[in-house]
Amino acid sequence: MAKRSVPEVNAGSMADIAFLLLIFFLVTTTIEKDKGILRSLPPIDDTEITPPEIKAKNLFTIVINLNDDLFVEDEVMEIKDLKQAAIDFLDNGGSTNAEGESCDYCKGERDASSSDHPDKAIVTLKYDRRSSHGKYIEVQNSLLSAYNFLRDREAQRLFNRSYQSMLEEKEKNQFNKDEKLNEDIQTIKDMYPLKLSESQPDKVN
Amino acid sequence: MSKFKKKKDGGLPAISTASLPDIVFMLLFFFMVATVLRDTSLLVENQLPPADQVEKLKKDRTMFIYAGAPSEQYKGKFGEEGRIQINDAYVNLDAVQPAVKEYINNLPEELQPRVVIGLKVDTNTKAGITFDIKEELRKANALKIMYVANAKNEDL
């Protein structure tokens, strides 16, 4: 039997074809990178309990008006100053919390006319329906950075590491829970609890 | 005897390109696997606001709600007021709640209590719309929300 040689297929253009496909996928790919600010909404509460009285000095009122102007405690403020103002307010520690403990880790000015204790300090945000979502996020972001700044400071002091790194480690080990770490994170969260209330925007007539 | 004459007229030997397709295919497969084709087409403008205090989003338990002014090609038909988009269509406010409930019901059971609603809202949208959506989400008892944002540099 004579051996017939099969003519070999020329694979020279294989690279071209593959390149074509590669470029198509390169162009259509969007590597997803969704990140954002996580928030919990308050559940709907139908019970008719009158909310407890909160002293005005424990409230940090932020208002955004329809022109996206920012008012903090009734005064105009630039967005860049908001973080520091919030830190000053939260970290004030002028008096005691509900259990009568004074804030021994606060480094604020202990001004009697500002917040008593981080436990009691509440940030309220009121915005106009016509203000922009961008401004709202900017404010949320500044407030969050104020909280993170304080929490990070305490994490450095107590556990000698950054708060961010603790959260990251928790995220990494989500399948084998590290009780100690969770406890530490909770401690820090309790030192500066995130108390942010949003009031209903006024209805536009 | 030219048959056995060796070619010695200099020049570098050509580099074999035989493995080039293999390399390219390797890259190709990487991108094919990494690619996520958009499953919804945007009907609204969606310039996300910047933020730096961000957390990662868990994809497996997230439902997206878009809001913003209608995109260029829909402006004539729907005007410039901000609209809400779920999946592939504009919806009214009262359709938000059923859509959210349906999404939660379709989730695997262990993820249902941990559902996150990702709000992709355009920077220039009026905050009133976001507020209305949040009210609807409260009614639907989906309380974890995430304002999806453009992550800036952390140290800014």
mmCIF file with all atom_site columns, N, CA and C in Angstrom, chain B residues 5 9-10 23 44 77 117 120 126 130 133:
data_model
loop_
_atom_site.group_PDB
_atom_site.id
_atom_site.type_symbol
_atom_site.label_atom_id
_atom_site.label_alt_id
_atom_site.label_comp_id
_atom_site.label_asym_id
_atom_site.label_entity_id
_atom_site.label_seq_id
_atom_site.pdbx_PDB_ins_code
_atom_site.Cartn_x
_atom_site.Cartn_y
_atom_site.Cartn_z
_atom_site.occupancy
_atom_site.B_iso_or_equiv
_atom_site.pdbx_formal_charge
_atom_site.auth_seq_id
_atom_site.auth_comp_id
_atom_site.auth_asym_id
_atom_site.auth_atom_id
_atom_site.pdbx_PDB_model_num
ATOM 1  N N  . LYS B 1 5   ? 24.578  21.133 -0.361 1.00 0.00 ? 5   LYS B N  1
ATOM 2  C CA . LYS B 1 5   ? 25.241  22.370 0.035  1.00 0.00 ? 5   LYS B CA 1
ATOM 3  C C  . LYS B 1 5   ? 24.469  23.030 1.173  1.00 0.00 ? 5   LYS B C  1
ATOM 4  N N  . ASP B 1 9   ? 24.448  31.531 4.035  1.00 0.00 ? 9   ASP B N  1
ATOM 5  C CA . ASP B 1 9   ? 24.540  32.933 3.638  1.00 0.00 ? 9   ASP B CA 1
ATOM 6  C C  . ASP B 1 9   ? 24.090  33.875 4.756  1.00 0.00 ? 9   ASP B C  1
ATOM 7  N N  . GLY B 1 10  ? 24.357  33.476 6.003  1.00 0.00 ? 10  GLY B N  1
ATOM 8  C CA . GLY B 1 10  ? 24.182  34.414 7.115  1.00 0.00 ? 10  GLY B CA 1
ATOM 9  C C  . GLY B 1 10  ? 22.716  34.681 7.441  1.00 0.00 ? 10  GLY B C  1
ATOM 10 N N  . ILE B 1 23  ? -0.470  31.227 22.392 1.00 0.00 ? 23  ILE B N  1
ATOM 11 C CA . ILE B 1 23  ? -0.423  32.348 23.335 1.00 0.00 ? 23  ILE B CA 1
ATOM 12 C C  . ILE B 1 23  ? -1.674  33.199 23.201 1.00 0.00 ? 23  ILE B C  1
ATOM 13 N N  . VAL B 1 44  ? -31.337 54.996 30.977 1.00 0.00 ? 44  VAL B N  1
ATOM 14 C CA . VAL B 1 44  ? -31.208 56.288 31.655 1.00 0.00 ? 44  VAL B CA 1
ATOM 15 C C  . VAL B 1 44  ? -29.740 56.688 31.689 1.00 0.00 ? 44  VAL B C  1
ATOM 16 N N  . LYS B 1 77  ? -39.317 61.115 23.783 1.00 0.00 ? 77  LYS B N  1
ATOM 17 C CA . LYS B 1 77  ? -40.519 60.366 24.151 1.00 0.00 ? 77  LYS B CA 1
ATOM 18 C C  . LYS B 1 77  ? -40.872 60.512 25.625 1.00 0.00 ? 77  LYS B C  1
ATOM 19 N N  . ILE B 1 117 ? -29.968 45.856 47.734 1.00 0.00 ? 117 ILE B N  1
ATOM 20 C CA . ILE B 1 117 ? -30.458 46.561 46.561 1.00 0.00 ? 117 ILE B CA 1
ATOM 21 C C  . ILE B 1 117 ? -29.404 47.585 46.161 1.00 0.00 ? 117 ILE B C  1
ATOM 22 N N  . LYS B 1 120 ? -28.217 52.418 41.433 1.00 0.00 ? 120 LYS B N  1
ATOM 23 C CA . LYS B 1 120 ? -27.323 53.111 40.515 1.00 0.00 ? 120 LYS B CA 1
ATOM 24 C C  . LYS B 1 120 ? -28.040 54.365 40.055 1.00 0.00 ? 120 LYS B C  1
ATOM 25 N N  . LYS B 1 126 ? -32.566 64.186 40.784 1.00 0.00 ? 126 LYS B N  1
ATOM 26 C CA . LYS B 1 126 ? -33.097 64.827 41.997 1.00 0.00 ? 126 LYS B CA 1
ATOM 27 C C  . LYS B 1 126 ? -33.148 63.806 43.134 1.00 0.00 ? 126 LYS B C  1
ATOM 28 N N  . THR B 1 130 ? -34.674 59.240 44.669 1.00 0.00 ? 130 THR B N  1
ATOM 29 C CA . THR B 1 130 ? -34.013 58.256 45.524 1.00 0.00 ? 130 THR B CA 1
ATOM 30 C C  . THR B 1 130 ? -34.806 58.036 46.792 1.00 0.00 ? 130 THR B C  1
ATOM 31 N N  . ILE B 1 133 ? -37.782 55.842 46.094 1.00 0.00 ? 133 ILE B N  1
ATOM 32 C CA . ILE B 1 133 ? -37.380 54.443 45.935 1.00 0.00 ? 133 ILE B CA 1
ATOM 33 C C  . ILE B 1 133 ? -37.112 53.823 47.295 1.00 0.00 ? 133 ILE B C  1
#
